[in-house]
Short mmCIF file of C-alpha atoms in Angstrom, two decimals:
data_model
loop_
_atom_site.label_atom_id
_atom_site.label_comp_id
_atom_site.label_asym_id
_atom_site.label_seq_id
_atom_site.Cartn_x
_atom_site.Cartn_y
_atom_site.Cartn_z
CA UNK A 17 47.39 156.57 128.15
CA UNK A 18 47.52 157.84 124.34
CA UNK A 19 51.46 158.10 124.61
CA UNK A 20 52.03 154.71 125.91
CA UNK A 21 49.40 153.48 123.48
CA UNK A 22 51.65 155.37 120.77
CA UNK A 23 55.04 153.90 122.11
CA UNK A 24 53.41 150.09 122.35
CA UNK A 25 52.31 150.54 118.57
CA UNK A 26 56.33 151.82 117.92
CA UNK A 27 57.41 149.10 119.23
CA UNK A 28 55.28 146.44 117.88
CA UNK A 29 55.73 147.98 114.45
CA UNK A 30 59.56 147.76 115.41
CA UNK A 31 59.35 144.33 116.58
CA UNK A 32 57.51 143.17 113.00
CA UNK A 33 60.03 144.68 111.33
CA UNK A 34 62.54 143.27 113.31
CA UNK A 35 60.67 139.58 113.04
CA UNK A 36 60.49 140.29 108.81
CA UNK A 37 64.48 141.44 108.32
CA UNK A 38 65.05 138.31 110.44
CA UNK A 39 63.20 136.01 108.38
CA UNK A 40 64.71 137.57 105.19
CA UNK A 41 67.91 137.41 106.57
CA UNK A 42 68.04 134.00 107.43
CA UNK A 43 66.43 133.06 103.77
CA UNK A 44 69.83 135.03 102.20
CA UNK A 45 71.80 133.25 104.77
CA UNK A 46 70.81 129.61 103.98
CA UNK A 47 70.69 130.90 100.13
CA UNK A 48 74.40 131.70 100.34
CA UNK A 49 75.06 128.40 102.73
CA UNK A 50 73.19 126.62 99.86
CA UNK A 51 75.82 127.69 97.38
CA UNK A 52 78.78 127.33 99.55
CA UNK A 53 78.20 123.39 100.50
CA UNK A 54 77.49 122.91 96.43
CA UNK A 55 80.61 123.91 95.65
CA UNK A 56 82.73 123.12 99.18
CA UNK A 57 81.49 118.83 98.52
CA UNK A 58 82.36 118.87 95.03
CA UNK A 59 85.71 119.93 96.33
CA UNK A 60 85.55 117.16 99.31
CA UNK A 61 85.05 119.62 101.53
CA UNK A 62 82.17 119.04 104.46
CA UNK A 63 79.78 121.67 105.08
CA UNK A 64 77.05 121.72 107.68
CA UNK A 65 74.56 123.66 109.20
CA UNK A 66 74.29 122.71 112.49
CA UNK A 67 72.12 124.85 114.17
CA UNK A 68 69.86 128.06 113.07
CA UNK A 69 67.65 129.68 115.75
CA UNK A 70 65.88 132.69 115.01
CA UNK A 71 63.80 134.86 117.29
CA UNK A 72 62.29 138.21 117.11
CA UNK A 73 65.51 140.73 117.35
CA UNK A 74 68.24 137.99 117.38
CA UNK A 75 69.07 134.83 116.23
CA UNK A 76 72.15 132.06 116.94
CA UNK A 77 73.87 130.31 113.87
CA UNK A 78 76.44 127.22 113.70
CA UNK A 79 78.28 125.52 111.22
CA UNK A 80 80.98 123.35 110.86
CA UNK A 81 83.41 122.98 107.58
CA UNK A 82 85.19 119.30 107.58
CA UNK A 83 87.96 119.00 105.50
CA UNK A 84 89.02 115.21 104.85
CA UNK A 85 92.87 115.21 104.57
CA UNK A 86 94.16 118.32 101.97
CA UNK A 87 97.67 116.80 102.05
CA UNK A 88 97.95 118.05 105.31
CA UNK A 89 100.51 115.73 107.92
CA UNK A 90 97.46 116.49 110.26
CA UNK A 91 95.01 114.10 108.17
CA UNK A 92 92.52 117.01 107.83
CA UNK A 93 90.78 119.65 110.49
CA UNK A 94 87.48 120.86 111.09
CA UNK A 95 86.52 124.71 111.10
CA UNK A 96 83.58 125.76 113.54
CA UNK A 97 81.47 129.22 113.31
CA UNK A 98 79.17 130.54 116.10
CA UNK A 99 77.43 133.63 115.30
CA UNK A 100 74.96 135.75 117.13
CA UNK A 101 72.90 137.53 114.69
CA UNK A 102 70.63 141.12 115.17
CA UNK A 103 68.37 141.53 112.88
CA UNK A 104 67.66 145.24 111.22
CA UNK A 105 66.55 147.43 110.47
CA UNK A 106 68.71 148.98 113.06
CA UNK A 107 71.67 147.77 113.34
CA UNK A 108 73.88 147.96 116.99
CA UNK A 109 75.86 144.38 116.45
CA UNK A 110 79.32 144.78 115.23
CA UNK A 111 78.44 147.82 112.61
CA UNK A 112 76.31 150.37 113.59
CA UNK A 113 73.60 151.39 110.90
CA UNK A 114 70.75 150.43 109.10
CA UNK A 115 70.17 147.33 107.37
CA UNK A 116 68.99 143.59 106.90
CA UNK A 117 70.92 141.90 109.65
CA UNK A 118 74.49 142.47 111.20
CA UNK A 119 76.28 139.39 112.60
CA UNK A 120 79.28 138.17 114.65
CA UNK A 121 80.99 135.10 114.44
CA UNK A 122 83.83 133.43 116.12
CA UNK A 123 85.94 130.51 114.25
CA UNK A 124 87.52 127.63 116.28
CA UNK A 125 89.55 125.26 114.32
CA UNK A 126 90.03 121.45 115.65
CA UNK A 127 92.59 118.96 113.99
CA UNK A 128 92.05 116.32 116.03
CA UNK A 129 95.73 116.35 117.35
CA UNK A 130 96.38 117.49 120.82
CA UNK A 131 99.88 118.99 119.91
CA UNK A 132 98.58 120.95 116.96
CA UNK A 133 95.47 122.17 118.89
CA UNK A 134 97.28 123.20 121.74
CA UNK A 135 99.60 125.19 119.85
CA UNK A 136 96.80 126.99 117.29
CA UNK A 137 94.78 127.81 121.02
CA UNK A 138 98.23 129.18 122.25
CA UNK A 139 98.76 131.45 119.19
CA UNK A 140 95.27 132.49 118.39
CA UNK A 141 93.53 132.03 122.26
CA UNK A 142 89.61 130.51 121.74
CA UNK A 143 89.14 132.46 118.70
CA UNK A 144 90.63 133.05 115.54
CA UNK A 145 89.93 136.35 115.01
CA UNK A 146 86.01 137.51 114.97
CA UNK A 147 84.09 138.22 111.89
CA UNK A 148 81.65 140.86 111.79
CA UNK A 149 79.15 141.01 108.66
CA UNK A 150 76.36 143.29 107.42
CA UNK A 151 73.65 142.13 104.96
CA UNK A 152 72.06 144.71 102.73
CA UNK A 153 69.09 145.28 102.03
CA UNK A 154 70.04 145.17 98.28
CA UNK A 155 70.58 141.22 98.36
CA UNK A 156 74.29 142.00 98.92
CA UNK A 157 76.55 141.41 102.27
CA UNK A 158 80.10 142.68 103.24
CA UNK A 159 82.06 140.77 105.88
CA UNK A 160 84.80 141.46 107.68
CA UNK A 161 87.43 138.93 109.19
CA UNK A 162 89.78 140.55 111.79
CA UNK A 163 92.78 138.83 113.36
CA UNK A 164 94.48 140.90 116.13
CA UNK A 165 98.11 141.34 116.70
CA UNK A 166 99.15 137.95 117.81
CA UNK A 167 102.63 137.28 120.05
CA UNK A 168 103.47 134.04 120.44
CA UNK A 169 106.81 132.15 121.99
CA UNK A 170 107.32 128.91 122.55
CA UNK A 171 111.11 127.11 123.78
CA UNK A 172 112.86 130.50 121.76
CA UNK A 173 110.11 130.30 118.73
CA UNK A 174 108.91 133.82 118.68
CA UNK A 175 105.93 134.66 116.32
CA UNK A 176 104.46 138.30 116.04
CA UNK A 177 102.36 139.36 113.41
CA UNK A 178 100.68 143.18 113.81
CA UNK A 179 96.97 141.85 113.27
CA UNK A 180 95.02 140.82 109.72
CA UNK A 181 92.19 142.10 108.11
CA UNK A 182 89.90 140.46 105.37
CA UNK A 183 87.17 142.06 103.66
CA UNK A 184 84.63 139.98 101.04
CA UNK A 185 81.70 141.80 99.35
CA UNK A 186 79.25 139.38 97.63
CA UNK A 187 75.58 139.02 97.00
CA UNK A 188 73.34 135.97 98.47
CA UNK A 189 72.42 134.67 95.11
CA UNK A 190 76.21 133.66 93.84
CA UNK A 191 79.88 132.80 94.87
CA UNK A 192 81.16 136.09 92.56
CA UNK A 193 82.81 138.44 95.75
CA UNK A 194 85.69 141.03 95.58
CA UNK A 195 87.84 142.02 98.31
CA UNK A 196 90.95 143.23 100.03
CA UNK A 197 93.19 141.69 102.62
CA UNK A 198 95.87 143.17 104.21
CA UNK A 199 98.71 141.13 106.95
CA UNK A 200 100.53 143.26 109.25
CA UNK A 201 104.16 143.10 109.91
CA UNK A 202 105.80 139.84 110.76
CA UNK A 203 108.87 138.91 112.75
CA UNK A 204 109.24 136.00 113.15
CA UNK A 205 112.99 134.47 115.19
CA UNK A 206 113.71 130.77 115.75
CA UNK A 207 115.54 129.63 118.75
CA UNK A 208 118.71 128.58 115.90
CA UNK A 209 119.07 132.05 115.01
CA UNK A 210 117.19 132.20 111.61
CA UNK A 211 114.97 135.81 111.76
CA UNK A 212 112.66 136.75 109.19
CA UNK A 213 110.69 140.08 108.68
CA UNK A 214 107.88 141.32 106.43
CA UNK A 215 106.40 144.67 106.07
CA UNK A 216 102.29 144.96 105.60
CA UNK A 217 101.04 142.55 103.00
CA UNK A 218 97.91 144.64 101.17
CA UNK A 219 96.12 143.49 98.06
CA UNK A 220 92.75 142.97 96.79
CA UNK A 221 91.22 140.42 94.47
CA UNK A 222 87.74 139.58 92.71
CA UNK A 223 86.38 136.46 91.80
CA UNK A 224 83.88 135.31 89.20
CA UNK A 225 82.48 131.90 88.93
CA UNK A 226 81.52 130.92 85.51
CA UNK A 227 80.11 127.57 85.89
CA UNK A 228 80.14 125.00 88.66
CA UNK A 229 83.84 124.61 90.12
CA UNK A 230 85.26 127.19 87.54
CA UNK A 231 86.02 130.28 88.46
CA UNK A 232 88.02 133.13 86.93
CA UNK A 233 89.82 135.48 89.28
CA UNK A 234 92.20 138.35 89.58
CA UNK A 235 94.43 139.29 92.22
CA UNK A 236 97.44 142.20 93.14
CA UNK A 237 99.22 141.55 96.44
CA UNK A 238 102.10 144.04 97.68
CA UNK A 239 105.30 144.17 100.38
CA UNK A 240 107.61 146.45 100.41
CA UNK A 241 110.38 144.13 102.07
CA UNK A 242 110.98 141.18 103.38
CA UNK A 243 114.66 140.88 105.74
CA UNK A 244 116.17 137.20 106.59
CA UNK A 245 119.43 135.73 108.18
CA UNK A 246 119.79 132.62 108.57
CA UNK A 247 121.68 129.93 111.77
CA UNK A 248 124.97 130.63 109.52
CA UNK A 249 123.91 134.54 110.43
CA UNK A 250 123.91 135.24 105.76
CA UNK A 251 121.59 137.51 105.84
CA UNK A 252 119.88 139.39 103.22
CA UNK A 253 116.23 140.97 102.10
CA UNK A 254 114.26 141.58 99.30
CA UNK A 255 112.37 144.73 98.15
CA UNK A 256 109.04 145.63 96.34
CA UNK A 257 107.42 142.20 96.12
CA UNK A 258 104.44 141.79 93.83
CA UNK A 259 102.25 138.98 93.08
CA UNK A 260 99.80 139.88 90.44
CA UNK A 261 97.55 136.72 88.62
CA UNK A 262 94.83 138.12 86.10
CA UNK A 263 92.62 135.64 84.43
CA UNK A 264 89.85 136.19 81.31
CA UNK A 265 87.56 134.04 79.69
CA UNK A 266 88.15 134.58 75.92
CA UNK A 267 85.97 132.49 73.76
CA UNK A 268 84.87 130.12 76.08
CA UNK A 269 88.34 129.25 77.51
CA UNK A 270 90.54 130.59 79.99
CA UNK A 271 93.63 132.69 79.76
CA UNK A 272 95.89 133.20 82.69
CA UNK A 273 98.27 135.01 83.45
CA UNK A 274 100.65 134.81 87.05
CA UNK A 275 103.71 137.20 87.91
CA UNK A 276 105.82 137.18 90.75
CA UNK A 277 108.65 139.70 91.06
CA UNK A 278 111.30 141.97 92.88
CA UNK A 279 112.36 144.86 92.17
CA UNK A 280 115.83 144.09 94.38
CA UNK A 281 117.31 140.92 96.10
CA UNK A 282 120.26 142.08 98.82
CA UNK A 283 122.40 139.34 99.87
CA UNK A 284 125.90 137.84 98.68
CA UNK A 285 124.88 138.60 95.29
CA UNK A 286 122.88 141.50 94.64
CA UNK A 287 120.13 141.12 91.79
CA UNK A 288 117.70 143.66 90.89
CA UNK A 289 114.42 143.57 88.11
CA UNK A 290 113.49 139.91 89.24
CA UNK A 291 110.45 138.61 87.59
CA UNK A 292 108.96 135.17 87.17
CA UNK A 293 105.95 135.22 84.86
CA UNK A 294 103.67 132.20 83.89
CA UNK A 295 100.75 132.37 81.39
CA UNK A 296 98.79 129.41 80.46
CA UNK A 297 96.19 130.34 77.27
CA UNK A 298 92.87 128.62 76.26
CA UNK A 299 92.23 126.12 78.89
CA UNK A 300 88.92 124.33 78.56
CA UNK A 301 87.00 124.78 82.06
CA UNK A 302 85.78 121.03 81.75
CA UNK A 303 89.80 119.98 82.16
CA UNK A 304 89.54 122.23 85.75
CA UNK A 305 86.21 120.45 86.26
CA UNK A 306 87.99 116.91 85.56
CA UNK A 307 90.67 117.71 88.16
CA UNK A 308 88.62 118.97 90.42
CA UNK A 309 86.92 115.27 90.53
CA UNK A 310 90.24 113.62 90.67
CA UNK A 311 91.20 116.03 93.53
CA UNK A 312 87.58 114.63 95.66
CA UNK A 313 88.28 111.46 94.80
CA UNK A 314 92.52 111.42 96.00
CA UNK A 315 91.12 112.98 99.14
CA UNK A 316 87.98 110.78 99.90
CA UNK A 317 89.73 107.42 99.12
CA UNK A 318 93.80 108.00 98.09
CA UNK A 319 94.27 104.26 97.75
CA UNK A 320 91.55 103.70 94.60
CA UNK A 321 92.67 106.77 93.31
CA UNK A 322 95.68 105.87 93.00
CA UNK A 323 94.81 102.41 91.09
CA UNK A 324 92.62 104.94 88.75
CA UNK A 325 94.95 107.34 88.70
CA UNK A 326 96.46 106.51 85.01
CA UNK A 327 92.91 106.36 83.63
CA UNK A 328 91.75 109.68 84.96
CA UNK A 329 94.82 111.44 84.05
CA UNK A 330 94.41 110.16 80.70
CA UNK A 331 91.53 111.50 80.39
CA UNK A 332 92.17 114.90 81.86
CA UNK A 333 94.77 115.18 79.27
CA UNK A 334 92.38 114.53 76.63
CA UNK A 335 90.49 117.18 77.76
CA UNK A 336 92.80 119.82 78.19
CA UNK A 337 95.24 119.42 75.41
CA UNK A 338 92.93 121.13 72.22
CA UNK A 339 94.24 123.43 69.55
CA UNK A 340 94.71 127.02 70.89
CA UNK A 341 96.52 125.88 74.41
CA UNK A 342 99.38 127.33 74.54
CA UNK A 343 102.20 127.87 77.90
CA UNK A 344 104.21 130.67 78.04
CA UNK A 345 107.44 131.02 81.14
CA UNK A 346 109.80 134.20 81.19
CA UNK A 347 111.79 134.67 83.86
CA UNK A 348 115.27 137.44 84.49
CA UNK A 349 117.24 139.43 86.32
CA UNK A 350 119.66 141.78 86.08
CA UNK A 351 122.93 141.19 88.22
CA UNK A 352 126.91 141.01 87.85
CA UNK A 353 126.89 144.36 85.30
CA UNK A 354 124.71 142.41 83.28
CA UNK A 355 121.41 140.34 82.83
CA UNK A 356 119.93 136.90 82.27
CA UNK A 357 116.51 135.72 81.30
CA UNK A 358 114.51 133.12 79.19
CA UNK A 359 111.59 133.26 77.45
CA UNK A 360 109.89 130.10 76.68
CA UNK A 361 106.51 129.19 74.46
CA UNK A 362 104.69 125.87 73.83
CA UNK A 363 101.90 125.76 71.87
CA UNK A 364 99.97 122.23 71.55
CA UNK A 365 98.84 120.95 67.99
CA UNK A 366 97.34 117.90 68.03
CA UNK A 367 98.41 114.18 66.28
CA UNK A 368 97.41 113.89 62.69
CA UNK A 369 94.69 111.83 61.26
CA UNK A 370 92.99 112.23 64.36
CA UNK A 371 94.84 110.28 66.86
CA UNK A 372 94.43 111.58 70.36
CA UNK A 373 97.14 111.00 73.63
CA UNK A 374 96.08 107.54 74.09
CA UNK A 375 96.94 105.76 70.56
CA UNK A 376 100.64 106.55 71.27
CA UNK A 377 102.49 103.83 70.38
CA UNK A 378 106.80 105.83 69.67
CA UNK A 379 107.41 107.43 72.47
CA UNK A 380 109.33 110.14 69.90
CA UNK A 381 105.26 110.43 69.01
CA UNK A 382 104.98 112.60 72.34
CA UNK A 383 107.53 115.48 70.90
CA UNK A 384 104.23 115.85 67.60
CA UNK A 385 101.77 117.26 70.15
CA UNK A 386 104.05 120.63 71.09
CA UNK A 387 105.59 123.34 68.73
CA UNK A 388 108.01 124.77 71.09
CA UNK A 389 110.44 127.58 71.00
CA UNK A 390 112.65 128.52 73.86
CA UNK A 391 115.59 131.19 73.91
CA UNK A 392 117.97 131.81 77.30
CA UNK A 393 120.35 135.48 76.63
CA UNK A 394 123.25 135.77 79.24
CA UNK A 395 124.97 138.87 79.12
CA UNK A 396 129.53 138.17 78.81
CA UNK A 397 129.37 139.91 81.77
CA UNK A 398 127.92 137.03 83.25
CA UNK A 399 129.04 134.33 81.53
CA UNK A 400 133.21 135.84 82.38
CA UNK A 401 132.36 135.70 86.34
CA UNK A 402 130.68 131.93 86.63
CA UNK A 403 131.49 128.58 85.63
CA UNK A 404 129.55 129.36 82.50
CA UNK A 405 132.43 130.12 80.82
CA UNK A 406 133.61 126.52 80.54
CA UNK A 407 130.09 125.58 79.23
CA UNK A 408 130.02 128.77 76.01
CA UNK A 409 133.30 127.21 75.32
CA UNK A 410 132.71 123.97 74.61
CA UNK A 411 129.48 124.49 72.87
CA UNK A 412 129.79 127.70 70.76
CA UNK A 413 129.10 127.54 67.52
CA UNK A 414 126.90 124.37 67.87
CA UNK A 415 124.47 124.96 70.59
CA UNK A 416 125.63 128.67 72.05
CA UNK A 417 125.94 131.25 69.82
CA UNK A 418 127.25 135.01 69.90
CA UNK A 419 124.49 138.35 69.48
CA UNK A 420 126.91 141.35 70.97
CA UNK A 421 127.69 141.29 74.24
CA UNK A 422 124.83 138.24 74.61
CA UNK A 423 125.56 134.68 74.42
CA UNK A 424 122.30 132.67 73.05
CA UNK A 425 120.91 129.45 73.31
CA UNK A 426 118.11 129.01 71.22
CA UNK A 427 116.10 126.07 70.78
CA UNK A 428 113.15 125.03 69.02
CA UNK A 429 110.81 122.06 68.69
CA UNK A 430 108.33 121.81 65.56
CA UNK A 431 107.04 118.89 64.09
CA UNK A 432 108.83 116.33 66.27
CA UNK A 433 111.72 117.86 65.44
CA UNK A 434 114.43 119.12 67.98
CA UNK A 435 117.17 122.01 67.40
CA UNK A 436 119.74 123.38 70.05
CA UNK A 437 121.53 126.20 68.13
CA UNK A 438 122.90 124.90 64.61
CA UNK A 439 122.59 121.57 65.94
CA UNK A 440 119.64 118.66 65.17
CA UNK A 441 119.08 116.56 68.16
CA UNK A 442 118.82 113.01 67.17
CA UNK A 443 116.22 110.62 68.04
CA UNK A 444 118.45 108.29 69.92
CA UNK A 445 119.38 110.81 72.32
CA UNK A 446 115.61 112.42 72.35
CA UNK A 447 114.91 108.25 73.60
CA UNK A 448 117.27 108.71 76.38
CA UNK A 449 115.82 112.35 77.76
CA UNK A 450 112.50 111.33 77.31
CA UNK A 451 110.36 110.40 80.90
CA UNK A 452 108.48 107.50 82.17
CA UNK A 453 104.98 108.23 80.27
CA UNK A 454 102.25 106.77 81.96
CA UNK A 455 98.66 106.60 80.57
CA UNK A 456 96.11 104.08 78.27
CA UNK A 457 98.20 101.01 77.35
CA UNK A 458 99.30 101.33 73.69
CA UNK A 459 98.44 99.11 71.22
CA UNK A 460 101.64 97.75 71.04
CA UNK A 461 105.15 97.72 72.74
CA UNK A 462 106.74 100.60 71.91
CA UNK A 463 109.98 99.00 71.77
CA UNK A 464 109.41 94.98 70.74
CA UNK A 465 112.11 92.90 72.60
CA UNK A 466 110.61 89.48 71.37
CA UNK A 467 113.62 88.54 69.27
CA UNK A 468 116.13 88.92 72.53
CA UNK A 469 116.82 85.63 74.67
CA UNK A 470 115.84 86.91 78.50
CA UNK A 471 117.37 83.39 79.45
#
């Protein structure tokens, strides 16, 4: 009688704490869900809770994500997440251990069109993928998103990818996570003949929200190769991809800095020491905030925000363009015995006497708010095996000039004033290379055509 005495009291301490890790758990759950639909509507995104049941040992959670269009030819999709929770301290659900809760969820994804539907429940079956997640009893989670190895075919469409992993580590009380991802290999043939084929895709990120809709983040993503040919069976691959984006917040603004690049490109011309790197310095956070509005507002009614579209971008201008923002694009390659690349800097200043975007009245006006300097070297190499040659001969001396074996063109912009080599642009042909330029109306016509007869 004593021993079952002693196991009742085990298990009705066991059951408590069972009953208490649940009711924690689904306080850091709603927490986090809290967060999430904050910062998913001011994006125009729909987030629900639809259903939270919890009992002693387990409880049942649903949500739904709606998203309204995102330029999508679909006109938008909804996202769907069942999960069966266990609460801890023991932990037998999808991760065996100790701990506040462990959960598994299934995703279902719904357009709304029967073609696109069909196809997603043909490549993915009822589920895409299953996430399994384990909350801490440290306020903290990690969550796991795995995607088996799908095969798909459809009318000579053949799709095979060797499964994908996501992993998120976060706490309940912010958006801030890190994480890794890694895609498996792809082939992937079309019924014309065009074949494509990636190795593993691995790379981690973090991200760190600063404010409401701002984030800073940092990411490193990997392939070793990618292999193509096309329905004219040119083939070709390239090797050691990277796509690395770092981001900081130096006082009070954002730098950041994205790089793509290759360390070889096989094909009819071979090219080796790609890179493409962009780095945009000192952007206010309010100017991501502004857009982020404009991006709600496109996607809850496109029609008025296109009518307000000129206003708004106005004043997202206003916002971003401040002293210190400056845009930075380099870009080469080596190929042909030699190399080519460009390095290009703009660095805003702002009108004087205090005039901001929207008093513009000369278009030339536009060329005051950038200091620019931008320099493309060709090697001769180069320039003796393309068309190029033509070009360095009718220009050298006035916009092309000679360092070596490199031919230069350098151009600048400062004060409103252009320079292509040796050469001053002049305003009339500044006039004719300008753009449209939308925005506030000016005060006046910047061209006055009042003395011309229309008639």
């Amino acid at each position: 009688m004593k021993k079952l005495a002693g196991i009742l009291i085990v298990i009705a301490l066991y059951a408590g704490a069972s009953f208490y890790t649940g009711y924690q758990g689904e306080k850091n759950i709603r927490q986090q869900f809290a967060l999430s639909q904050q910062q998913s509507e001011a994006q125009g995104v729909q987030l629900e809770l639809t259903r939270y049941e919890r009992g002693v040992f387990f409880s049942e959670v649903e949500f739904t994500a709606t998203y309204s269009t995102m330029g999508l030819p679909i006109g938008g999709f909804s996202l769907s997440s069942k999960s069966r929770v266990q609460h801890g301290p023991l932990l037998f659900l999808g991760k065996v251990g100790v701990g506040l809760f462990s959960s598994v969820s299934t995703l279902e994804i719904v357009t709304g069109d029967a073609e696109a539907d069909q196809k997603l429940a043909a490549i993915f079956g009822e589920s895409i993928g299953e996430i399994v997640t384990l909350g801490h009893f440290n306020n903290s989670y990690t969550s796991t998103w795995t995607v088996p190895a799908i095969n798909y075919s459809d009318e000579g469409d053949v799709l095979s990818v060797d499964g994908i992993n996501l992993t998120v580590n976060g706490t309940y009380t912010s958006m801030d996570m890190t994480g890794s991802v890694d895609v498996g290999a792809m082939d992937i043939a079309m019924a014309d003949g065009t074949h494509i084929t990636t190795t593993p895709l691995t790379g981690n990120f973090d991200v760190k929200n600063i404010s409401e809709l701002v984030n800073i983040s940092n990411m490193n993503m990997a392939m070793d190769s990618i292999t193509f040919r096309n329905a004219a069976m040119v083939s070709g691959s390239v090797e050691q991809i990277k796509v690395v984006q770092t981001q900081k917040l130096v006082n009070g603004k954002i730098d950041t800095f994205v790089s793509l690049s290759a360390a070889k490109v096989n094909g009819p011309l071979e090219i080796t020491a790609l890179h493409y790197d962009i780095t945009l310095n000192q952007l206010d956070p309010a100017a991501i905030r502004k857009w982020a509005e404009i991006a709600k507002t496109m996607q809850a009614d496109p029609e008025t925000a296109m009518a307000n579209n000129s206003e708004a971008m106005t004043e997202l201008m206003n916002i971003a363009l401040q002293e210190g923002l400056q845009f930075k694009l380099a870009m080469g390659a080596d190929f042909m015995g030699g190399s080519a690349k460009m390095d290009w800097v703009a660095d805003y200043q702002s009108l004087a006497d205090g005039r901001t975007i929207n008093s513009i009245v000369d278009p030339l006006d536009y060329l005051l708010l950038v200091n620019s300097d931008l320099k493309i070297n060709v090697s001769e190499s180069i320039v003796m095996q393309t068309p190029l040659v033509m070009m360095v001969g009718q220009y050298m001396d006035t916009y092309i000039t000679q360092d070596g074996d490199q031919y230069v063109m350098h151009a600048t912009l400062k004060n409103g004033v252009v320079k292509v080599g040796n050469t001053e642009i002049p305003p009339e042909m500044l006039l004719a290379l300008l753009p449209a330029l939308g925005g506030a109306e000016p005060e006046q016509p910047a061209f006055d055509d009042s003395g011309y007869d229309t008639e």
